[in-house]
Short mmCIF file of C-alpha atoms in Angstrom, two decimals:
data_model
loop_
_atom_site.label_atom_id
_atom_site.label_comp_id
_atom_site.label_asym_id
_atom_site.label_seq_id
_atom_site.Cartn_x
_atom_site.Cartn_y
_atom_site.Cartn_z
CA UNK Y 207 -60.88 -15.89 -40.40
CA UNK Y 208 -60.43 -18.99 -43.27
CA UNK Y 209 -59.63 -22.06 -41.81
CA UNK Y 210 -56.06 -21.95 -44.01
CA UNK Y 211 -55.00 -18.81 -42.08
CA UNK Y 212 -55.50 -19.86 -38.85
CA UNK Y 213 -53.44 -23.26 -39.36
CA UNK Y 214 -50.66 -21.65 -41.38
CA UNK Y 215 -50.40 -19.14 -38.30
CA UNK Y 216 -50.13 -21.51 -35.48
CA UNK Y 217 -47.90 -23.66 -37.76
CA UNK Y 218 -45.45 -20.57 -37.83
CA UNK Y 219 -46.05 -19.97 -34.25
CA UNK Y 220 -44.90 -23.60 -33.34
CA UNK Y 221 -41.80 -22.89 -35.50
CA UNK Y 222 -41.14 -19.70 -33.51
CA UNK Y 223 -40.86 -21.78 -30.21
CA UNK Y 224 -39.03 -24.59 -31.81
CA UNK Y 225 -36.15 -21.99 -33.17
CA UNK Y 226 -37.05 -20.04 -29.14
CA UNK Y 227 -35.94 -23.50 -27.73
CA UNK Y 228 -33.10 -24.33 -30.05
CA UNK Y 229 -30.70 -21.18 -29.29
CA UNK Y 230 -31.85 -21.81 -25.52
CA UNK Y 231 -30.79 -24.79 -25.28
CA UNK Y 232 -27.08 -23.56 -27.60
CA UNK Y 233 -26.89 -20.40 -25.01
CA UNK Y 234 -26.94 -22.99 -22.11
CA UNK Y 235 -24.74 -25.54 -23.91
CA UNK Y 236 -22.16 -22.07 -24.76
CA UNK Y 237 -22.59 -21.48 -20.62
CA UNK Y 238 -22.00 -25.32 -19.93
CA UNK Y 239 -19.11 -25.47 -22.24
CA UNK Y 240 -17.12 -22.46 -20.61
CA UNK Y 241 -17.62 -23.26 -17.04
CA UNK Y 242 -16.30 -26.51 -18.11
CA UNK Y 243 -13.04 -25.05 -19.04
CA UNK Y 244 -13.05 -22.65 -16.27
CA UNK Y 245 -13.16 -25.73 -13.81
CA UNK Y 246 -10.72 -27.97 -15.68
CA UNK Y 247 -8.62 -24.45 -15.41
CA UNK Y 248 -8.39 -24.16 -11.65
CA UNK Y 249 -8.34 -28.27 -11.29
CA UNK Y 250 -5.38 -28.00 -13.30
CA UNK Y 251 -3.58 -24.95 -11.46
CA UNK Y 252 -4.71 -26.87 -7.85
CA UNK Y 253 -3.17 -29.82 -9.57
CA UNK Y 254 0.59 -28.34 -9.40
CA UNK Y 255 0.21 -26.32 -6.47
CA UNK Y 256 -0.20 -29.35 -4.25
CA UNK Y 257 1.82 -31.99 -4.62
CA UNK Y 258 3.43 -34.83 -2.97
CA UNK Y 259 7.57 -34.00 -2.92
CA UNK Y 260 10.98 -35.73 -2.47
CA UNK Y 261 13.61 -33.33 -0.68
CA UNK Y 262 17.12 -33.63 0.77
CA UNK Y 263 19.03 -30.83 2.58
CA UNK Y 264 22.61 -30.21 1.59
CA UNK Y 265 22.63 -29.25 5.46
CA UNK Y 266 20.43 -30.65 8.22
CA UNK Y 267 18.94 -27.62 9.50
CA UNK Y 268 19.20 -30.09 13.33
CA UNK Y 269 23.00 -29.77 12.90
CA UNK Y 270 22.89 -25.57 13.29
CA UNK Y 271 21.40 -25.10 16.57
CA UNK Y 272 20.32 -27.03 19.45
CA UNK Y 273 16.50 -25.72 18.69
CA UNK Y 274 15.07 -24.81 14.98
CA UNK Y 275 15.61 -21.73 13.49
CA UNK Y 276 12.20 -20.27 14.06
CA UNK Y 277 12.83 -20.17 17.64
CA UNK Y 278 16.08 -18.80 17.90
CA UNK Y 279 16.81 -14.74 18.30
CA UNK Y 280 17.95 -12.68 15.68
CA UNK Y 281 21.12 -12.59 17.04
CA UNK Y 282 21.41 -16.51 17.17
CA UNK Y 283 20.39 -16.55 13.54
CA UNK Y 284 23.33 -14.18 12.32
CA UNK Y 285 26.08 -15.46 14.14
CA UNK Y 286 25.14 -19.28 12.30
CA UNK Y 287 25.73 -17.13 8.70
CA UNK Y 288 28.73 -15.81 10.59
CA UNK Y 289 30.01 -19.47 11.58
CA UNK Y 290 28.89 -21.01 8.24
CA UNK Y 291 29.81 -18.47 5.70
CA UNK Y 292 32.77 -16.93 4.15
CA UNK Y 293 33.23 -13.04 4.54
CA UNK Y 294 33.14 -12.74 1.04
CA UNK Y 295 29.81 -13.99 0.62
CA UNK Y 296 28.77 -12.30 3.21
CA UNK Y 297 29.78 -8.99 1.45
CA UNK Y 298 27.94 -10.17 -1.46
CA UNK Y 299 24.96 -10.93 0.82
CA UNK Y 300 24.91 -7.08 2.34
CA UNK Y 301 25.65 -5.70 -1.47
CA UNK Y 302 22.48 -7.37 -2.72
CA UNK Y 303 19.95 -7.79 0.32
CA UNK Y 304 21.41 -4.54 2.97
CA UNK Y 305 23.16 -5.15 6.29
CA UNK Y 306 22.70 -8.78 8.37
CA UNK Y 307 22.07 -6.20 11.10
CA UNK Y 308 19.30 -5.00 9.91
CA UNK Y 309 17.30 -7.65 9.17
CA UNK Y 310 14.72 -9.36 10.96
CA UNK Y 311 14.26 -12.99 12.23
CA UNK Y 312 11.68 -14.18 9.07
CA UNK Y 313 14.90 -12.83 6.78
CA UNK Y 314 17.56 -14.43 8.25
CA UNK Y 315 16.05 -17.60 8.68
CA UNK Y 316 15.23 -17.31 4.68
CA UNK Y 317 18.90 -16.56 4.30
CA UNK Y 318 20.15 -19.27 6.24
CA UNK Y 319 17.71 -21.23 4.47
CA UNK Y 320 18.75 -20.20 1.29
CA UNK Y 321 23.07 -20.50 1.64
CA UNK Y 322 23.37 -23.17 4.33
CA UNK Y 323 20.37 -25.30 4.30
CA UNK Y 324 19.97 -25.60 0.78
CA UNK Y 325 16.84 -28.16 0.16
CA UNK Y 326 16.04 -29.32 -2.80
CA UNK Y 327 13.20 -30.84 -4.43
CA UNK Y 328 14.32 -33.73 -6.00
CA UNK Y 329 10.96 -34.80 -7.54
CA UNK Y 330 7.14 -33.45 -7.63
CA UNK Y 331 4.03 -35.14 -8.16
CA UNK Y 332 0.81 -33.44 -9.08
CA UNK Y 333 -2.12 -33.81 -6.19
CA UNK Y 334 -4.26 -36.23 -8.11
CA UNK Y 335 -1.27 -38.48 -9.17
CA UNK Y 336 0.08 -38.45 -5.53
CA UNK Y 337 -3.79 -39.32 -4.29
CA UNK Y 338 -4.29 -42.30 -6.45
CA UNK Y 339 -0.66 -43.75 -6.40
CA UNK Y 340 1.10 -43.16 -3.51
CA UNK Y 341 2.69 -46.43 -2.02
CA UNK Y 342 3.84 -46.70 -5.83
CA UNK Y 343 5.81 -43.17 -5.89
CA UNK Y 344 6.90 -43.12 -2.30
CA UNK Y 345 8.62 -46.79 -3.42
CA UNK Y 346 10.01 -44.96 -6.31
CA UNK Y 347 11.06 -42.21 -4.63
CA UNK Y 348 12.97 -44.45 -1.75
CA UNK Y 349 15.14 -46.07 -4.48
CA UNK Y 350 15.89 -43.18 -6.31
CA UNK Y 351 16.24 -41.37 -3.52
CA UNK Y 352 16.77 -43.37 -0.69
CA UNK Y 353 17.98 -39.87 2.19
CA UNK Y 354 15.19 -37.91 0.67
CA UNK Y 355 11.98 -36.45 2.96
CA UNK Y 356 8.53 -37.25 1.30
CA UNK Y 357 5.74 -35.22 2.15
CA UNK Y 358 2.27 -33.42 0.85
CA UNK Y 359 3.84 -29.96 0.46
CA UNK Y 360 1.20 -26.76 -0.56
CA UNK Y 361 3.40 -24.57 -2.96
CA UNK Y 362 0.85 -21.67 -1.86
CA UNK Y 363 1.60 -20.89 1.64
CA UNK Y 364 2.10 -17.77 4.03
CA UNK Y 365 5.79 -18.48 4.02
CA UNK Y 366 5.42 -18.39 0.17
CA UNK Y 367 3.47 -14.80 0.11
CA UNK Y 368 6.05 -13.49 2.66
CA UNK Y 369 9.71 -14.45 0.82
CA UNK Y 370 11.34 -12.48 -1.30
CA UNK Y 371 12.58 -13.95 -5.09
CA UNK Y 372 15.05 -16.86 -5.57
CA UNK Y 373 16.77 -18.78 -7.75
CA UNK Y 374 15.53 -21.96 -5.53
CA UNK Y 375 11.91 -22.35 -6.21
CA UNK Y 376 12.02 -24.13 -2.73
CA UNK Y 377 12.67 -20.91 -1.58
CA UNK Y 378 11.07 -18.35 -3.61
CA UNK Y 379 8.47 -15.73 -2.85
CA UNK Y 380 5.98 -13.33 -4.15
CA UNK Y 381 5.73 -10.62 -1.97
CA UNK Y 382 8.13 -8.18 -4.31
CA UNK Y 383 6.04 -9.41 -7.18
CA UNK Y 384 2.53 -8.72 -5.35
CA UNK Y 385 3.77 -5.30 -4.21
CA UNK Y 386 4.62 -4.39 -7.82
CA UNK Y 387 1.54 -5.58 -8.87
CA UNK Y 388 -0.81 -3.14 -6.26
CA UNK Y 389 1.64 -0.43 -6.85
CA UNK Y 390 1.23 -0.74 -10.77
CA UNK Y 391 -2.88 -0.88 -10.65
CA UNK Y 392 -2.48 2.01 -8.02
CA UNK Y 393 -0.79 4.56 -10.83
CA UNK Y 394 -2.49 3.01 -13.79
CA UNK Y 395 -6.11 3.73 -11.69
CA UNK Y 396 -4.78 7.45 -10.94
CA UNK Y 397 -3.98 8.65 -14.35
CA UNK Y 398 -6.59 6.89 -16.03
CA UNK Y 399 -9.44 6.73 -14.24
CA UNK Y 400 -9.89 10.93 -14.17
CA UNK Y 401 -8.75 11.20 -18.21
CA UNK Y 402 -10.83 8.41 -19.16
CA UNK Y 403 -13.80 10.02 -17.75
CA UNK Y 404 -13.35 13.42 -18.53
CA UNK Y 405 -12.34 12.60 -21.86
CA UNK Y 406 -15.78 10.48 -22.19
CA UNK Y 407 -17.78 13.28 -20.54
CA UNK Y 408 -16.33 15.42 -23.53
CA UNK Y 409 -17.18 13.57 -26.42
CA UNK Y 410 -20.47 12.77 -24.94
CA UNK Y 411 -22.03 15.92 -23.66
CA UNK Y 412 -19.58 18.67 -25.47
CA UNK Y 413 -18.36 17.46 -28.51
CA UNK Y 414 -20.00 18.31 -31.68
CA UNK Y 415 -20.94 14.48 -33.30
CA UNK Y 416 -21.00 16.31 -36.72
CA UNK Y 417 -17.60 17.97 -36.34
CA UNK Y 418 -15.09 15.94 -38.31
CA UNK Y 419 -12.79 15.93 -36.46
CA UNK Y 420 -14.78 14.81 -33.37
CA UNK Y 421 -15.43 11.75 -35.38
CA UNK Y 422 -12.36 10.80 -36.33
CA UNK Y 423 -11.16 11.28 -32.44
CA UNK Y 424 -13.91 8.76 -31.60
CA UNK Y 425 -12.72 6.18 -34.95
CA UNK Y 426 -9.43 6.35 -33.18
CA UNK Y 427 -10.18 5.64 -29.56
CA UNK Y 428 -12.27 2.88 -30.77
CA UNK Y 429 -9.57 1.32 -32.91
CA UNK Y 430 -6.87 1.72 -29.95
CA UNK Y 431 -9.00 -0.14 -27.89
CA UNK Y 432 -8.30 -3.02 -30.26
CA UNK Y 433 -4.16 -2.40 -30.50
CA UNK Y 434 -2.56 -5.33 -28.91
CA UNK Y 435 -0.90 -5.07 -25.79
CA UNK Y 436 2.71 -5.27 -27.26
CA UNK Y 437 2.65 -1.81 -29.26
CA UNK Y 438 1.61 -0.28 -26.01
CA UNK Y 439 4.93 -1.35 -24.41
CA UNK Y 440 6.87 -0.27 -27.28
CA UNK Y 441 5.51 3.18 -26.71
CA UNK Y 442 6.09 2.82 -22.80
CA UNK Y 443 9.73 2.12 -23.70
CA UNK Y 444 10.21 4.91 -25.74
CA UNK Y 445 7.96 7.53 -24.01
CA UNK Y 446 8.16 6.64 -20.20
CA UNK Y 447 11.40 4.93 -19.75
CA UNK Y 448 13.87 6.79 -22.24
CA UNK Y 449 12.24 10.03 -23.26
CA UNK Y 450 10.84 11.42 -19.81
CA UNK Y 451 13.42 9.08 -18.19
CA UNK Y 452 14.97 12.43 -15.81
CA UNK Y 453 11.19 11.78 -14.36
CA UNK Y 454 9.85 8.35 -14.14
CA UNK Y 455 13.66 7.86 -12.34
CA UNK Y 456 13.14 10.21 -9.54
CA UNK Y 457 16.10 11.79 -11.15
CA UNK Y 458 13.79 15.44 -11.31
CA UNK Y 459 12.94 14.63 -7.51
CA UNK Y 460 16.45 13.87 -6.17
CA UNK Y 461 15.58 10.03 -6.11
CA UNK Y 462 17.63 9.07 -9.12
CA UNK Y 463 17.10 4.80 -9.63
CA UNK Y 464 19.65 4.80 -12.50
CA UNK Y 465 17.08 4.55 -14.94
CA UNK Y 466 13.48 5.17 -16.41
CA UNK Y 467 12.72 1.02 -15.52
CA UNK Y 468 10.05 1.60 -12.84
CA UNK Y 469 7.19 1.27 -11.41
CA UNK Y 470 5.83 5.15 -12.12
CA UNK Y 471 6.94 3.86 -16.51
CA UNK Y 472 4.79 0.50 -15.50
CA UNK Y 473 1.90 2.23 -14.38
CA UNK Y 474 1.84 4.59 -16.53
CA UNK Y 475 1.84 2.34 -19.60
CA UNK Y 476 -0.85 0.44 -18.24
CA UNK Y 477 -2.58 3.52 -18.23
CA UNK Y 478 -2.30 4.16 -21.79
CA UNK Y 479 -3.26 0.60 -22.59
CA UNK Y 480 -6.46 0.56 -20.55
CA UNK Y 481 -7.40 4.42 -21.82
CA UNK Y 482 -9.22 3.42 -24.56
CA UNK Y 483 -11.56 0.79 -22.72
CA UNK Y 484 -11.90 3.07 -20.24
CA UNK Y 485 -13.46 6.02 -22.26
CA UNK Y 486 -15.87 3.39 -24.66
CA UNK Y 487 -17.22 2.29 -21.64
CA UNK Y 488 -17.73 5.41 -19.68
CA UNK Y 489 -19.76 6.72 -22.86
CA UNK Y 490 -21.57 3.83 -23.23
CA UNK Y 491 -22.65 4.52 -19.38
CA UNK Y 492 -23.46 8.25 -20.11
CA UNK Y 493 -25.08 7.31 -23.38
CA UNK Y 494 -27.53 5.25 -21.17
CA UNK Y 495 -28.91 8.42 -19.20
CA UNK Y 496 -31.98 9.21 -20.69
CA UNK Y 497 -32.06 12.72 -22.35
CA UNK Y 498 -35.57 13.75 -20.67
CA UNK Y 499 -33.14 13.79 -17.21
CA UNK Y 500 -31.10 16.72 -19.06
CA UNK Y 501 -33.97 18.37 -20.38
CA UNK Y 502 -35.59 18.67 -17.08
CA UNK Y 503 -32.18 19.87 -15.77
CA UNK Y 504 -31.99 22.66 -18.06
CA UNK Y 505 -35.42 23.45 -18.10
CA UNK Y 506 -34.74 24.46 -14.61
CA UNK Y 507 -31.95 26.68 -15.08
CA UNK Y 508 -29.01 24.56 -14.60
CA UNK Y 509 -26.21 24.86 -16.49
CA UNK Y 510 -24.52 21.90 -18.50
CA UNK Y 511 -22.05 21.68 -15.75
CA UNK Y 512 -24.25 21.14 -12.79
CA UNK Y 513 -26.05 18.83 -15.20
CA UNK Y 514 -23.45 16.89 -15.71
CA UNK Y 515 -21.97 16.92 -12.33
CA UNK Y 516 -25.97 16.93 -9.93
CA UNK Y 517 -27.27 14.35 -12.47
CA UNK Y 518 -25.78 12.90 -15.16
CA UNK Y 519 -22.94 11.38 -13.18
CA UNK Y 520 -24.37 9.90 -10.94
CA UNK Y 521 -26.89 8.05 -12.71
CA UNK Y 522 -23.65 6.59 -15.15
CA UNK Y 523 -21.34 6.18 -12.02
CA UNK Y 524 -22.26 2.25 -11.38
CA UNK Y 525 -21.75 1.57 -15.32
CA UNK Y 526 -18.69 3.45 -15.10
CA UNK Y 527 -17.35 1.41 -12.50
CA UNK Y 528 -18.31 -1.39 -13.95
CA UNK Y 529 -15.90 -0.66 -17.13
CA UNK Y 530 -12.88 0.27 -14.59
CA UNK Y 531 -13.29 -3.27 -12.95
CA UNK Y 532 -12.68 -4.59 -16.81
CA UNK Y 533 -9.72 -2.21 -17.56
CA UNK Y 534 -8.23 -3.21 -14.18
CA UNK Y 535 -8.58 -6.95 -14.75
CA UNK Y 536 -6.76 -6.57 -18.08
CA UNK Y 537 -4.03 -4.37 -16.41
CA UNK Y 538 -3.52 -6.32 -13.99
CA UNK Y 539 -3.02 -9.57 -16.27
CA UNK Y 540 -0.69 -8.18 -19.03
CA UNK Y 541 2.68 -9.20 -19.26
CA UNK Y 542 3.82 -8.08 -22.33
CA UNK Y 543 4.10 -4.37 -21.45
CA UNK Y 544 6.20 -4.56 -18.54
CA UNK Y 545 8.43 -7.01 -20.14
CA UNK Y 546 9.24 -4.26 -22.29
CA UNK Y 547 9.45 -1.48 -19.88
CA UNK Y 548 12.01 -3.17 -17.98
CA UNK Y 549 10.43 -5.50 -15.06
CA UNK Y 550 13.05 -7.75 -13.01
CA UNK Y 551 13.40 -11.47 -12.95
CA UNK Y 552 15.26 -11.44 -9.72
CA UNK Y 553 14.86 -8.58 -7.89
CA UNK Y 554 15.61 -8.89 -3.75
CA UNK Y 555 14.21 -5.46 -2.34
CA UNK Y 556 10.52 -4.35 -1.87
CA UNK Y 557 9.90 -1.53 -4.06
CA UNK Y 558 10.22 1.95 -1.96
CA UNK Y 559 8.48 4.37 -4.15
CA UNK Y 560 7.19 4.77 -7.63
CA UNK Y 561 10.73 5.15 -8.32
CA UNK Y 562 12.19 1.32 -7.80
CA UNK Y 563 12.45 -1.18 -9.65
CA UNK Y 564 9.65 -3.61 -10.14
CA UNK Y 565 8.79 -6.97 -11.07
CA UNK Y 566 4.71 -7.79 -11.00
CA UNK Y 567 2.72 -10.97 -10.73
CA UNK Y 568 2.09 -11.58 -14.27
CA UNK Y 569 5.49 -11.26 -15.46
CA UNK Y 570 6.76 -13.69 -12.66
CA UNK Y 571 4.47 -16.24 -13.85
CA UNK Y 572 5.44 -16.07 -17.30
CA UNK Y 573 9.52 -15.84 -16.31
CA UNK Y 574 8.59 -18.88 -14.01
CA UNK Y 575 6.60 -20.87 -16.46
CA UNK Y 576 9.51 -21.31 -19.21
CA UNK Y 577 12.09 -22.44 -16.95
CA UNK Y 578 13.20 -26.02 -17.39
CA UNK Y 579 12.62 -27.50 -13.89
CA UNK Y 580 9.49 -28.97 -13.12
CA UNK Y 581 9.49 -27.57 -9.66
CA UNK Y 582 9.09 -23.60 -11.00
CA UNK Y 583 6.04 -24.91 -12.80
CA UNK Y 584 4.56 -25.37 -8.99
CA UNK Y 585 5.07 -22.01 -7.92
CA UNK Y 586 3.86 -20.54 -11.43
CA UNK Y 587 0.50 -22.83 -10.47
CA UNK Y 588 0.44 -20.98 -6.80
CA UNK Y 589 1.10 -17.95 -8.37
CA UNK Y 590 -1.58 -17.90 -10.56
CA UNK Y 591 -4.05 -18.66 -6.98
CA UNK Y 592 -2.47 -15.12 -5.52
CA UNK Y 593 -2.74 -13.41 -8.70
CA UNK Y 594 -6.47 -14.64 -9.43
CA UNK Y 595 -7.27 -13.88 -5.46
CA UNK Y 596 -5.87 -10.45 -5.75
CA UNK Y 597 -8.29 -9.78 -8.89
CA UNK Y 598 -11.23 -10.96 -7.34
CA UNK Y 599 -10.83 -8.85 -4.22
CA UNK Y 600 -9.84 -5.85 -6.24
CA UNK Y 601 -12.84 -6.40 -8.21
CA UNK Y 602 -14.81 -7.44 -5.13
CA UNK Y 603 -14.13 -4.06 -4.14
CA UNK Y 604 -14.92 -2.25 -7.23
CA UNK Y 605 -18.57 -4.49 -7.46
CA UNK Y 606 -19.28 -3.14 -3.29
CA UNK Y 607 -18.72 0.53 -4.30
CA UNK Y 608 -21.14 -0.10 -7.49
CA UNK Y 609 -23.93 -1.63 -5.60
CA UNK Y 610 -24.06 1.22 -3.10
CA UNK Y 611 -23.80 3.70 -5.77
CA UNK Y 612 -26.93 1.81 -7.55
CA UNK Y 613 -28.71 1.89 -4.22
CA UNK Y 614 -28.84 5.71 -3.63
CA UNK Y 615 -29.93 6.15 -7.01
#
């Protein structure tokens, strides 16, 4: 070979590396860069959700009993809203929340918490503020607030998982919010989990890919994948919650909730909005079975259907799943859609059925995040924790089933 050749090839050759090591090194900068903002994410959530705090009681919760409230009976615990309250309010109380005599101890000691005790946070200071200055706030704090309690106090707690909503963010609770939230996934998985799939199955191994009509079915489903979240909601309010309201109300079933607002129009507008992914990604799985498995199939004898169903499903089942865990994260992260469809700010009872009102996790962070005291901004930041350790086991769950899917493959 002439000597000019060889030198011009392994002078391209060392270019080829250089360029090989250049976009290395920018695909582990790009990896560098986002787990940087991931962790400067969750340092700034853990931030607010521990924090050092200044509260006074309007009553001393020493002054109600002889012993604190968590170890007195139930019956103990209604007699102080008896004593303290006025009957009227105590009307108001049963309107809202159901009969005092029904509750249990964990719910009247949130009550009396709530109307008697009354604390209040008088200041917050974020964890890493309250670390390195301490002896400086608490000084503050003392001449600001000379009767107020300091203390480390963790905005995520159990107490904060098991209370209901308030208007006192020392006081309020996620567990309406988280039930709402499981509910919702629950319906949006059941309607469009089977449709996605069986409309991907279609268009896949049925549809005619020269039909023109086939293609503009598949130009469309793409495209709605890319509709934001908004118009979705729009068409939940019109479809779900005022069109087929006699329904999504229980008003069909004998369960009337007044209106279409509820978790069955929630779900079922999530559904819509995660169709789309759904299908693209369920083709994209069957498209990935190679064709020589459905020629031997049918080479056999079998028809398309036991193809389908003996081998071409279960070889895209794991990359199926795999674009339900995306569709659920998104569900389970919007907010725009059920502000539309009618979730609650406030809302006091767990939801009984598909037919109650809701509020979800998402939309409690937002309505938390834009309210003008500081101290709502904590329990947005604790929030966020529950709703980001709900996703993770949901999709923790999802990733198990996968994996043994993959296995018996």
């Amino acid at each position: 070979m002439n000597r000019g050749v060889v030198l011009s090839e392994t002078s391209n050759l060392s270019v080829r590396h250089q360029w090989g090591k250049f976009f290395q090194g920018l695909f582990l900068f790009s990896t560098v860069i986002g787990l940087i903002v991931l962790g400067i994410l969750i340092l700034t959530v853990v931030d607010k959700t521990f924090t050092l705090v200044a509260v006074t009681n309007k009553v001393d919760p020493a002054t109600l009993a002889d012993r604190p409230l968590e170890e007195l009976s139930a019956e103990e615990l209604r007699q102080i809203l008896r004593d303290k309250l006025r009957p009227a309010r105590l009307r108001t109380i049963e309107r809202d929340m159901g009969p005092i005599a029904q509750m249990g101890e964990a719910d009247l000691t949130a009550l009396i918490m709530a109307e008697i005790v009354k604390p209040t946070t008088r200041a917050s200071y974020p964890l890493f503020q309250s670390l390195t200055r301490r002896a400086e706030i608490e000084a503050e704090i003392r001449k600001e607030y000379p009767d107020a309690q300091i203390y480390f106090k963790a905005w995520l707690s159990w107490d904060f998982l098991q209370r209901s909503m308030a208007t006192n963010p020392d006081l309020a609770g996620v567990r309406q919010a988280i039930k709402g939230s499981l509910l919702i996934i629950l319906i949006t998985i059941l309607f469009a989990f089977p449709i996605g799939v069986g409309a991907a199955i279609y268009l896949e191994e049925y549809a005619d890919k020269r039909n023109r009509i086939n293609r503009i079915l598949q130009t469309n489903i793409e495209n709605l994948a890319g509709v934001p979240s908004i118009i979705y909601g729009i068409l939940g309010l019109a479809v779900f919650v005022r069109a087929l309201a006699p329904i999504t109300s229980g008003a069909a079933f004998g369960m009337d909730a007044g209106s279409g607002r509820t978790i069955l129009s929630g779900g079922l507008t999530m559904a819509l909005l995660v169709l789309p992914i759904l299908i693209i990604s369920s083709q994209e799985a069957l498209r990935a079975v190679p064709n020589s498995l459905r020629e031997a199939s049918f080479a056999m004898g079998a028809t398309r259907w036991q193809t389908i169903w003996h081998h071409v499903l279960p070889y895209a089942l794991p990359g199926i799943l795999t674009g339900t865990i995306l569709a659920v994260s998104r569900a389970l992260g919007e907010t725009a859609p059920l502000i539309l469809v009618g979730a609650s700010s406030l809302i006091n009872k767990d939801p009984q059925s598909v037919f109650s009102f809701f509020t979800a996790l998402p939309f409690q962070i937002y309505n938390w995040t834009v309210r003008p005291q500081p101290e709502f901004r904590n329990i947005a930041a604790a929030a966020i924790l529950v709703l980001l350790a709900v996703l993770l086991s949901l999709n923790a769950t999802a990733i198990v089933l996968r994996n043994r899917l993959s296995k018996r493959l």
